[in-house]
XYZ file of C-alpha atoms in Angstrom:
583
model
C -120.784 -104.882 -159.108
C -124.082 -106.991 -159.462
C -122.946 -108.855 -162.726
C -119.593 -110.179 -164.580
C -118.082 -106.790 -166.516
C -117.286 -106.694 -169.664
C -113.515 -107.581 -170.564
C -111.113 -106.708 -173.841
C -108.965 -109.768 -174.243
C -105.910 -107.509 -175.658
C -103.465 -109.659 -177.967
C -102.072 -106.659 -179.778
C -99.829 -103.620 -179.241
C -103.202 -102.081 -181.453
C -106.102 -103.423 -179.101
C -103.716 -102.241 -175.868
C -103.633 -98.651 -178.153
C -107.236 -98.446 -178.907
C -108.717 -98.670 -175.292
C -106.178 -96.621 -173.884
C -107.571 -94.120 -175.979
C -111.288 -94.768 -174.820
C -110.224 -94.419 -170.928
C -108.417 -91.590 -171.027
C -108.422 -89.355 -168.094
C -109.855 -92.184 -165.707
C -108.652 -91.002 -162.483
C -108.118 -94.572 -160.940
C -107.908 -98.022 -162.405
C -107.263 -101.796 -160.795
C -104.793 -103.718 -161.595
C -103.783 -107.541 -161.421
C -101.773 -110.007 -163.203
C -101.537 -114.049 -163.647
C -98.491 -115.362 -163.516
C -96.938 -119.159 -164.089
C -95.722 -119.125 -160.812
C -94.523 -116.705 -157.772
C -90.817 -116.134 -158.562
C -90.324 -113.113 -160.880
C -87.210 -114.057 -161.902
C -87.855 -117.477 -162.880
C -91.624 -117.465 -163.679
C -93.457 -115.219 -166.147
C -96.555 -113.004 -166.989
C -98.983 -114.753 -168.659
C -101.834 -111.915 -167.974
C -102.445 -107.982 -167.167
C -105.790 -106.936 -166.516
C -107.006 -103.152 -165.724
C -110.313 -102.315 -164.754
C -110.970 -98.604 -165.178
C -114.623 -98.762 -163.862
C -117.874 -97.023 -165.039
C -119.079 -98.572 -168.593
C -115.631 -99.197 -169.515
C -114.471 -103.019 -170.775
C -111.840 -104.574 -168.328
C -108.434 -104.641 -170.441
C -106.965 -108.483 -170.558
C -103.494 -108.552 -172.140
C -102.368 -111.490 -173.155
C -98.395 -111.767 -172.216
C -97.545 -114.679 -174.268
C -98.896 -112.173 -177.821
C -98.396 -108.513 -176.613
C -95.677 -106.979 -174.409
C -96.823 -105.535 -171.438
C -95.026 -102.837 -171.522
C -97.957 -100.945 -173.804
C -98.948 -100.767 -171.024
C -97.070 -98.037 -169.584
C -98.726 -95.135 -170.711
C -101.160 -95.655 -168.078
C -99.347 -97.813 -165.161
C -96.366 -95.403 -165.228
C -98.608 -92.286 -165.064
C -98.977 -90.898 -161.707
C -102.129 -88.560 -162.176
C -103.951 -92.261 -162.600
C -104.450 -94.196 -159.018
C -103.528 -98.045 -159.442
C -105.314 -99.609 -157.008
C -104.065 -103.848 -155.922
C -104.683 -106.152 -154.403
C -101.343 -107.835 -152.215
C -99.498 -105.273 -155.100
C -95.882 -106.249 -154.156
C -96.531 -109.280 -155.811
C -97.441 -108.052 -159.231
C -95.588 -105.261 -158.881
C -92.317 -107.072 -158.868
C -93.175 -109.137 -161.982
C -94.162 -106.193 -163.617
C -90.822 -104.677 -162.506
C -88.809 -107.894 -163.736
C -91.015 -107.046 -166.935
C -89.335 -103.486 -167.301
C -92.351 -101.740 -166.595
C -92.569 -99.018 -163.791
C -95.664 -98.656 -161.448
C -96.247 -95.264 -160.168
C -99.176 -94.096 -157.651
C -100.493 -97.588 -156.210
C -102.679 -98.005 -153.426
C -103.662 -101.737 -152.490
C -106.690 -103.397 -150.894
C -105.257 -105.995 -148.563
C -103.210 -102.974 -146.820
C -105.901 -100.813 -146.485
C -107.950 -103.887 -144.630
C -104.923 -104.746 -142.475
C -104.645 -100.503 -141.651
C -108.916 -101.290 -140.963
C -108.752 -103.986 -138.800
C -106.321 -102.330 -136.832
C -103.881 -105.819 -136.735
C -106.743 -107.637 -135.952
C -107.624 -111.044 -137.246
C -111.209 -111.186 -138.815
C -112.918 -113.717 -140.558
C -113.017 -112.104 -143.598
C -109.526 -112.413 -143.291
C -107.341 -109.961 -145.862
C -107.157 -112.554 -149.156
C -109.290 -111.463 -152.333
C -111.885 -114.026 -152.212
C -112.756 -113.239 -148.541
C -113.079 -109.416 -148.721
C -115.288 -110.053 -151.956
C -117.974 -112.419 -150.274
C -117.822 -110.156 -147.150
C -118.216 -106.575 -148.862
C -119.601 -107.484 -152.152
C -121.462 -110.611 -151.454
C -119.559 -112.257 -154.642
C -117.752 -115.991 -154.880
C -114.285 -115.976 -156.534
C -113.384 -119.155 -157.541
C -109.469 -118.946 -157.168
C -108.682 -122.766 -158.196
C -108.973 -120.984 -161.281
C -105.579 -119.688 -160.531
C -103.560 -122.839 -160.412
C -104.341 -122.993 -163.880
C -101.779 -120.875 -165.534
C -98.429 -122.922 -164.984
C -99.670 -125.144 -167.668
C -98.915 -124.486 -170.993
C -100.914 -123.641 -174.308
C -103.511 -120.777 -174.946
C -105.758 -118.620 -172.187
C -109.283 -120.535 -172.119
C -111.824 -118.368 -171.242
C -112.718 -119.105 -167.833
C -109.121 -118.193 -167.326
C -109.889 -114.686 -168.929
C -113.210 -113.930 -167.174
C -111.657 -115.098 -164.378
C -109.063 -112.905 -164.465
C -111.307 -109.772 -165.258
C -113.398 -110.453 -161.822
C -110.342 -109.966 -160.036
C -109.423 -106.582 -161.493
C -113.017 -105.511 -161.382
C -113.612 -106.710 -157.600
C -110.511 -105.329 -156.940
C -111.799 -101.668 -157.636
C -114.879 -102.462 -155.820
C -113.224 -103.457 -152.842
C -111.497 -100.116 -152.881
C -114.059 -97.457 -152.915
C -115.899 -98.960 -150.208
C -112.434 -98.974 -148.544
C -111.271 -95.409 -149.191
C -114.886 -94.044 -147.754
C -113.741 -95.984 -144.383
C -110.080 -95.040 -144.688
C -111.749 -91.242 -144.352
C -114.207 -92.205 -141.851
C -111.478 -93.450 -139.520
C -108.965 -90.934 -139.478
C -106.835 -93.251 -141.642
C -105.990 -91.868 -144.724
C -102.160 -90.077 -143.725
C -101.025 -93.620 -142.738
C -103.049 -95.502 -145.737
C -100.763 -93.211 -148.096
C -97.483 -93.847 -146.403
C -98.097 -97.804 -146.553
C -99.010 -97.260 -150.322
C -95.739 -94.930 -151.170
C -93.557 -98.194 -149.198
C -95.575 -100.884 -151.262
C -93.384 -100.230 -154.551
C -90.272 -99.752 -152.186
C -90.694 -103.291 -150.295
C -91.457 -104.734 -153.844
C -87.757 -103.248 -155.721
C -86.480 -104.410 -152.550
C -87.500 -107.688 -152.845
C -87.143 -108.244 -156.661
C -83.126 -106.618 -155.711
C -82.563 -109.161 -153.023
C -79.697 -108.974 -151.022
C -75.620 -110.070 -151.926
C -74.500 -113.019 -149.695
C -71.421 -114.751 -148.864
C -72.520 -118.713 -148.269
C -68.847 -119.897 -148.042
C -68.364 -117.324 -145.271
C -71.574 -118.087 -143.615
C -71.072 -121.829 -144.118
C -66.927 -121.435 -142.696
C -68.670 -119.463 -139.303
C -71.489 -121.616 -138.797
C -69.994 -124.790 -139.017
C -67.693 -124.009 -136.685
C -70.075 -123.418 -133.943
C -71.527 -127.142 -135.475
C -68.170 -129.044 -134.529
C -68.326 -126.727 -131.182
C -71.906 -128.167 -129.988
C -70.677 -131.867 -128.749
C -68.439 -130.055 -126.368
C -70.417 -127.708 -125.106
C -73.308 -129.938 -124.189
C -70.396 -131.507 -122.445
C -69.971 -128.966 -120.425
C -73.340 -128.503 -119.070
C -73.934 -131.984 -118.500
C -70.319 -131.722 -116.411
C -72.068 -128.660 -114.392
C -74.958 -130.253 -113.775
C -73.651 -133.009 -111.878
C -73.943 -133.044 -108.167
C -73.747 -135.914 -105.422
C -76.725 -136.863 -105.665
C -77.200 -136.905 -109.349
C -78.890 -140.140 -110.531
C -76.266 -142.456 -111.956
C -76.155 -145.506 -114.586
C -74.059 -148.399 -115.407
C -72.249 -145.518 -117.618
C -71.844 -142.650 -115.353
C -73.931 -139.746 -113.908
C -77.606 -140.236 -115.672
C -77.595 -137.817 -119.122
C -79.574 -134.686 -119.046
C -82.032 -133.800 -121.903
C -81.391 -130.254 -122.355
C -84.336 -129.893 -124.819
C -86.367 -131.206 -121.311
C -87.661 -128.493 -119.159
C -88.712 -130.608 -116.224
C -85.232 -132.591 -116.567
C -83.524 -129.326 -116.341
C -85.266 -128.202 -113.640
C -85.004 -130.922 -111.826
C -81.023 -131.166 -112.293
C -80.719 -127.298 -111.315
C -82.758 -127.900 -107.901
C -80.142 -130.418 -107.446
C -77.653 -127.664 -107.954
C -79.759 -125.462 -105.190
C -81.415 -123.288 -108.092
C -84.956 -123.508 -107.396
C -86.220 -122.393 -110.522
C -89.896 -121.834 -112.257
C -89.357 -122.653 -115.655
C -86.079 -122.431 -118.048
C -86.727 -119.343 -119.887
C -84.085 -117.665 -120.967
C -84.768 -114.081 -119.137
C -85.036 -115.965 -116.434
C -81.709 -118.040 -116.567
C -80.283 -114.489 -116.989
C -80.541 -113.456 -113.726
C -78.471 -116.297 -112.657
C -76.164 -116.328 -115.565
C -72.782 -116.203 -112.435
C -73.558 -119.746 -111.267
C -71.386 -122.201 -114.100
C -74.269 -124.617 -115.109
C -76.722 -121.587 -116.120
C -73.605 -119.725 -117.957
C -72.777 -123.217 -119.290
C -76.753 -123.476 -120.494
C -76.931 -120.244 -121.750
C -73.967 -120.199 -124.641
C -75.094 -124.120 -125.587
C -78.437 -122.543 -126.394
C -77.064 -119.715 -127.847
C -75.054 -122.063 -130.162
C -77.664 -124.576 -130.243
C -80.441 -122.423 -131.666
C -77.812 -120.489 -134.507
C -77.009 -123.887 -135.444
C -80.458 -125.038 -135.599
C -81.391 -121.963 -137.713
C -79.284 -121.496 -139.613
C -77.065 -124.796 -140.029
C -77.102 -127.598 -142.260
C -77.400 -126.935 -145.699
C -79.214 -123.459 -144.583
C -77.173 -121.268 -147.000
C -77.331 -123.316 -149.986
C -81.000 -123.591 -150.208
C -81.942 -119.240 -149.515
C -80.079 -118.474 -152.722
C -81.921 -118.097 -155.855
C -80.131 -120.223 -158.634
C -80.232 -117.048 -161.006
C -79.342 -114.148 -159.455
C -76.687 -115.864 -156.740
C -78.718 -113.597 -153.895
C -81.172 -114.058 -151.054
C -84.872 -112.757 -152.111
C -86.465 -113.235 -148.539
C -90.329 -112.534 -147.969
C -91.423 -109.142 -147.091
C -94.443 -108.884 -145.246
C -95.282 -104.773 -145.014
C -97.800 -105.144 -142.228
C -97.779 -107.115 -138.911
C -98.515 -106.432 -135.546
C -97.961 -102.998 -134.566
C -97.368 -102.089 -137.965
C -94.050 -103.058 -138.247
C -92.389 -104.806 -141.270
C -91.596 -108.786 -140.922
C -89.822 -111.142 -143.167
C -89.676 -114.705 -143.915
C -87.968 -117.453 -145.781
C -85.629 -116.405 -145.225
C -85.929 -114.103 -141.998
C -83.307 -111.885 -142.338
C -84.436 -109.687 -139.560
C -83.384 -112.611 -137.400
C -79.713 -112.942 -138.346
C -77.441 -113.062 -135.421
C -76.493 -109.254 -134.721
C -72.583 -110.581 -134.155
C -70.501 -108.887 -137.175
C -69.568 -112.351 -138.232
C -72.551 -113.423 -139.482
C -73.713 -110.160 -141.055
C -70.594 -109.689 -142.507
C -72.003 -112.251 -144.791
C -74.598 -109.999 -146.160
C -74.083 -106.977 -148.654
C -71.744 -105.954 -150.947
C -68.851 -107.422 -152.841
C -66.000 -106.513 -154.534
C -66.919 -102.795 -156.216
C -69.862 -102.613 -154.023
C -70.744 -101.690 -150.154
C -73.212 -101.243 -148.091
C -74.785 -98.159 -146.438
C -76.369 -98.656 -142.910
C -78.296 -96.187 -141.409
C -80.205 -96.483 -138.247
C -82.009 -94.226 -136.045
C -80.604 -93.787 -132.706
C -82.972 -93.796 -129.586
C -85.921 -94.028 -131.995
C -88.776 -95.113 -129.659
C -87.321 -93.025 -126.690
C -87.488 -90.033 -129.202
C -91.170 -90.623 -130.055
C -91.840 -91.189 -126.700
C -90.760 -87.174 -126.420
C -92.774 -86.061 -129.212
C -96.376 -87.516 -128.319
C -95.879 -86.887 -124.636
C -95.028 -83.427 -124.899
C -92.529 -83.261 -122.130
C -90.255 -80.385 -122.898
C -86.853 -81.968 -120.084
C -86.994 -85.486 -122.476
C -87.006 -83.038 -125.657
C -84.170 -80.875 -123.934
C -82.140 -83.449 -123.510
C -81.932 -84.869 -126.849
C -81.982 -81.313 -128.179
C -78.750 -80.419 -126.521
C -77.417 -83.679 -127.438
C -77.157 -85.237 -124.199
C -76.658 -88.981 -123.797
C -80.232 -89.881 -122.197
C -79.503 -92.481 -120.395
C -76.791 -90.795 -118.581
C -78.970 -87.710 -117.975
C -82.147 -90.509 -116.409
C -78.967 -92.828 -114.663
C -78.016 -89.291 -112.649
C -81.688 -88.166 -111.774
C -82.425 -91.801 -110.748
C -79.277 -92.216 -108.253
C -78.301 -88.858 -107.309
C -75.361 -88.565 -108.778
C -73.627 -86.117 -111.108
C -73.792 -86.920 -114.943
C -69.872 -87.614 -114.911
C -70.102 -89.942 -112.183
C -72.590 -91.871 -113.270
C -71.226 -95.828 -113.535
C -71.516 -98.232 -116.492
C -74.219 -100.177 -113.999
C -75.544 -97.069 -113.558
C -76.582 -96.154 -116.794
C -77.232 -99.738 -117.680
C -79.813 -99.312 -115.336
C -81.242 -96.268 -116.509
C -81.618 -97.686 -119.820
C -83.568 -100.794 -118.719
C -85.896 -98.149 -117.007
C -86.438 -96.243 -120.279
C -87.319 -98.398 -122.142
C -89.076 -100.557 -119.759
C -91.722 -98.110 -119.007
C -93.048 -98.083 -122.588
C -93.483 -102.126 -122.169
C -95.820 -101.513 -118.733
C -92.754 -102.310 -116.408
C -93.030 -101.383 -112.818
C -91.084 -101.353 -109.758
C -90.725 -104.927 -108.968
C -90.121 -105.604 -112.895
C -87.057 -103.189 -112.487
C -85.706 -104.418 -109.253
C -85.911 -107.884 -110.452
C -83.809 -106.423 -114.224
C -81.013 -104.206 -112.119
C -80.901 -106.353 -108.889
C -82.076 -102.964 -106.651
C -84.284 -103.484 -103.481
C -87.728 -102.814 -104.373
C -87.517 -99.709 -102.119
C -84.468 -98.095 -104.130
C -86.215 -99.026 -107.730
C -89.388 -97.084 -106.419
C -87.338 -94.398 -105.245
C -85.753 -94.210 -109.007
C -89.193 -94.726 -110.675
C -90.516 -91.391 -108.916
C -87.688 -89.637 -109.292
C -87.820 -90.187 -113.349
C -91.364 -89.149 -113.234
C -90.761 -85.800 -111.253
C -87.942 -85.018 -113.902
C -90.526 -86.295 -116.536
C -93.739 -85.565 -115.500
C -95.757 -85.514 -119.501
C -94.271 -88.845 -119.217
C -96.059 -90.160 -116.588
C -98.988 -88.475 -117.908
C -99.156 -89.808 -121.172
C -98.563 -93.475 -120.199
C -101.480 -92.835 -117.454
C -103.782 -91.791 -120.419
C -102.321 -94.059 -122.618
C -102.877 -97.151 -120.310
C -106.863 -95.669 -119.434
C -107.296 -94.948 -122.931
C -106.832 -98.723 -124.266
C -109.018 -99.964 -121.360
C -111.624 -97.551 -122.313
C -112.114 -98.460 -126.059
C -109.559 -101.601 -126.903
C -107.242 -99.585 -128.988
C -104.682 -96.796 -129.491
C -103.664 -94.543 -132.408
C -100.026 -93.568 -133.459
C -99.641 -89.847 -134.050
C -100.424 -90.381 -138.177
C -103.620 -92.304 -137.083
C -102.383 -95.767 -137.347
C -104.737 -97.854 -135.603
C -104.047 -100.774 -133.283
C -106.889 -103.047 -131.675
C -105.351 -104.605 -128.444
C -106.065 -107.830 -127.903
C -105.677 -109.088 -124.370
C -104.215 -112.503 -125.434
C -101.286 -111.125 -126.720
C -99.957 -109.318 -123.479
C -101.119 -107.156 -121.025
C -103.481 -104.261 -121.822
C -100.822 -101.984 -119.826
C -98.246 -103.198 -122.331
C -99.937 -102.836 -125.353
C -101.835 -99.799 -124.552
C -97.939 -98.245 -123.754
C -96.496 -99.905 -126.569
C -98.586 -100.232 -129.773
C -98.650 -96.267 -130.113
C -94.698 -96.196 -130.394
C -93.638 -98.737 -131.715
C -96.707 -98.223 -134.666
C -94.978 -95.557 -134.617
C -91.632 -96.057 -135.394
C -92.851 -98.378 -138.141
C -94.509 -95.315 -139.749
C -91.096 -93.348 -139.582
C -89.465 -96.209 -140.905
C -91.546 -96.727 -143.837
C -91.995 -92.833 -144.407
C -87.920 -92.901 -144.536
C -88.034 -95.998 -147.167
C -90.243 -93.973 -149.038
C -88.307 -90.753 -148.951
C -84.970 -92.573 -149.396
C -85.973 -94.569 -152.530
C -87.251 -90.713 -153.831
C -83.640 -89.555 -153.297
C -82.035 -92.468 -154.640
C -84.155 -92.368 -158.153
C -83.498 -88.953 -158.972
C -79.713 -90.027 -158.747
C -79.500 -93.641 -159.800
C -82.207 -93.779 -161.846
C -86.051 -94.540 -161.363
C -86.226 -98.447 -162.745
C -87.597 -99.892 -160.355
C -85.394 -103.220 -160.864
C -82.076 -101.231 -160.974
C -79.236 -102.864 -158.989
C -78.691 -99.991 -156.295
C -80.988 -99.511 -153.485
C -82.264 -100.926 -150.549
C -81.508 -104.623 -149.570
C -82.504 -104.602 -145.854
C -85.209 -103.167 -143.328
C -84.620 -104.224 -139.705
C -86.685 -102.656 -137.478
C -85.170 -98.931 -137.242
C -82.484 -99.707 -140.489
C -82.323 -99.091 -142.928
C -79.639 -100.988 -145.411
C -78.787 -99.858 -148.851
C -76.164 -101.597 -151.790
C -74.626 -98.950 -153.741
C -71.058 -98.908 -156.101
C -68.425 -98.272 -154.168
C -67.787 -94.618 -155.940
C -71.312 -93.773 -155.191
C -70.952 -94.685 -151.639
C -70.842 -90.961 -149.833
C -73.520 -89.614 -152.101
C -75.664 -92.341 -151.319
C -74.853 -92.074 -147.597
C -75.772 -88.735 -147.437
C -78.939 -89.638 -149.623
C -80.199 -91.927 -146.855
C -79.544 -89.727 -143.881
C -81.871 -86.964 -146.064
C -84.296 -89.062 -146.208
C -84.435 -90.290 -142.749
C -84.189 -86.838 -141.293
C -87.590 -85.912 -143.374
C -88.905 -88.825 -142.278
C -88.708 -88.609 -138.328
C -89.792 -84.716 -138.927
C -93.176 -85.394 -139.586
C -93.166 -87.711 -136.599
C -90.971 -85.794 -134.076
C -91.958 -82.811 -134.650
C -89.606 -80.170 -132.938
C -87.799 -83.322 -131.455
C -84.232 -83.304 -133.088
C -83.955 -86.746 -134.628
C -80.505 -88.826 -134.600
C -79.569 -90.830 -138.271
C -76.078 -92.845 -137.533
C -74.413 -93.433 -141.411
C -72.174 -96.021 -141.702
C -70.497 -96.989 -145.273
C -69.146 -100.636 -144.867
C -68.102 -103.325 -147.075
C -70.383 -105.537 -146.026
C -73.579 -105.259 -143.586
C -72.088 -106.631 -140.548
């Protein structure tokens, strides 16, 4: 792109017409839209542009003459590639405009899948990918300018034609890479999830504030006495004392804490939580432990919390999906839902209502399962293709016992040592976690590997391979640079590989669930049933209430495909659960 394109500035259902007919059969487009503001449901399209490439003039249309919905002919076709840039976000106002976007692909996903979840300088934004790959200055205080009212100037239309037209030649130095690096099975699967996370987030998600405010402020009039009671436990003898009593502890204090449990004969490093754990018996750190429990709920999610997360119009919570961080696995924000205390009380204040429920589906032992597949050993496979409880099955190797004698301890134990080996844990890391000698967890460590010995193997190469060239792949090619900073190289290099690829399963499922659910719902992409929640492994749909089996058995479908293209021969587990209300 050495010089400004050409643009159509479209203000009729007859210009739209006309250069539809002149790009017919273009193969791939770009798309982007200015907006007032960022809310769909309260702001509005002032702009659609569509660059189609080659000789072809950039099509403006002009939202406040010409619906965009003349649109559809080309965004709803899905022989024609629309390419974005951060797509989620015009996709949704498009959405909120009644039109449906089919076959996207989007440039700041296919950076994040190229940097591997590495920062850069370039960074993922617009106007840093264009000065880094086409050597061109967008000047994006231009984009403040369309709140205000009165007609499109024409720096705001050249302006918005760059965009579009950068946008397209961003991608197609992309795609080569994408090929280059292996990439393009995971770049599709993030591109099929883009118009999912976008319905998702335009849908929102029912919620209860009365409830929430009823549970929460409870545990607010609770606080004063529990502080109480640790500053009660943390008196001793020779606690300093004022006119008033025993000198007052600030619990927010680290070094006053520690100091007041070395007083208590708890000679402690620091006051991290998974540390106060293993001495959660004595009554000051049990006392600690549910203050800051309450303490940080309260802190959260407190206070006039639930008044200000729903939106005025639709009475729901539209929280901020990110589709890429990390690992590869899906974060929100403002609100973070995926943060919600797990306790059914406070979830219970999420979902359905009154002729509508919820459908949760999660996959059971989805890491450990992966874990199976990409190491190859055929016992872990076994046992989850016979059905066996795995933890049970490791709990007997580890101990020498028989499966039904196996104790609650036991298997606790065995648990902490499944999944603590995919985090770089070692002997003295599982002593320390089950409260074994260090002779006894080394004793259960080999014995796991002798039952599992692909295990051992792939962690070994796993671990040598992220040494050797600073990052790891996931079985679809999701790459993952590991960064030092962020943990240990024996962590990461363990680590990124599953859990990247559990996020691919995850989003593959979204993908083949929101398939499933258009073919039987309908395919608008701002229709009222679907999913409202993505934590992690689950997946949480809203449905009618006489729709609520077919929909269950929708999602476990679509899971079940999902994990097979991970898994492989490695049986996956869905759980279904219809419920009134998420928690």
């Amino acid at each position: 792109m050495s010089q400004s394109p050409s643009y159509l500035h479209a203000t009729t259902a007859d210009d739209v017409g006309r250069w539809l007919g002149t790009v017919a059969g273009t193969p791939m487009v770009a798309v982007d839209t200015e907006t007032t503001g960022w809310d769909p449901w309260s702001d509005r399209l002032r702009l659609v542009q569509v660059a189609p490439g080659g000789d072809h003039p950039i099509l403006v249309l002009d939202a406040d003459h010409v619906s965009p919905v003349a649109l559809m002919p080309v965004l709803d076709d899905p022989s024609v590639l629309k390419v974005f840039h951060h797509g989620a976000f015009d996709v949704r106002f498009l959405a909120a405009a009644g039109i449906a976007v089919r076959r996207v692909a989007d440039t700041m996903l296919a950076q994040q899948l190229l940097d591997g979840g590495e920062k850069t300088a370039a960074g993922v934004g617009l106007a840093g990918l264009a000065s880094y790959r086409l050597g061109i200055t967008l000047d994006k205080a231009v984009r403040e300018t369309f709140a205000a009212e009165g007609p499109i100037t024409a720096d705001q239309l050249r302006y918005a034609a760059d965009d579009a037209a950068v946008t397209l030649s961003i991608f197609e130095q992309q795609w080569r890479e994408l090929v280059g690096h292996g990439l393009t099975r995971v770049a599709q699967l993030e591109f099929a999830a883009l118009p999912v996370m976008a319905s998702m987030q335009l849908r929102g998600v029912g919620f209860d504030r009365r409830q929430w405010a009823e549970q929460v402020g409870a545990l607010e009039a609770e606080l004063p006495a529990l502080e109480a009671t640790v500053q009660a436990a943390l008196v001793t003898d020779v606690t300093p004392q004022t006119l008033f009593g025993p000198e007052h502890v600030n619990l927010e204090s680290p070094e006053q804490l520690l100091e007041a449990l070395a007083r208590l004969g708890l000679d402690l490093p620091s006051t991290r939580e998974a540390l106060l754990r293993d001495h959660a018996d004595h009554p000051a750190v049990a006392a600690l432990l549910r203050y800051r429990q309450v303490a940080k709920i309260t802190s959260n999610w407190g206070g006039d919390w639930a008044e200000r997360v729903v939106h005025p119009r639709t009475q729901r919570v539209h929280a901020d999906w990110r589709q890429i961080v990390g690992t590869g696995r899906i974060a929100c924000s403002d609100p973070n839902l995926t943060q919600v205390p797990k306790e059914a009380r406070y979830r219970s204040c999420f979902g359905g209502d009154g002729d509508r429920v919820v459908v949760v589906a999660d996959y059971s032992q989805q890491e450990l399962r992966i874990l199976a597949a990409v190491s190859g050993d055929s016992a872990l496979a076994d046992v989850f293709r016979r059905g066996g409880d795995l933890h049970r099955t490791t709990a007997a190797m580890a101990f020498g016992v028989v499966e039904d004698e196996v104790t609650s301890d036991q298997r606790a134990a065995a648990k902490a040592l499944n999944f603590g080996l995919m985090y770089g844990m070692g002997a003295a890391g599982f002593a320390r976690s089950t409260g074994m000698s260090l002779s006894a967890a080394q004793d259960a460590m080999e014995a796991y590997f002798a039952t599992f010995p692909k295990v051992a193997a792939w962690l070994a190469e796993a671990e040598a391979a992220g040494r050797r060239s600073g990052r790891v792949r996931t079985p679809l090619g999701r790459l993952r640079t590991l960064d030092p900073s962020g943990g240990s190289i024996v962590t990461l290099s363990r680590n990124a590989p599953i859990q990247g690829a559990g996020a691919d399963m995850t989003k593959l499922a979204m993908a083949e669930v929101e398939q499933r659910f258009a073919k039987s719902f309908g395919d608008d992409p701002s229709r009222r049933d679907g999913l409202v929640l993505v934590v992690h492994d689950e997946l949480v749909a809203e449905v009618p209430v006489a729709a609520a089996e077919e929909a269950a058995g929708l999602v476990r479908d679509g899971m079940t495909a999902a994990a097979g293209e991970i898994l492989r021969d490695v049986p996956s587990a869905v759980d279904v659960r219809v419920q009134p209300r998420w928690g």
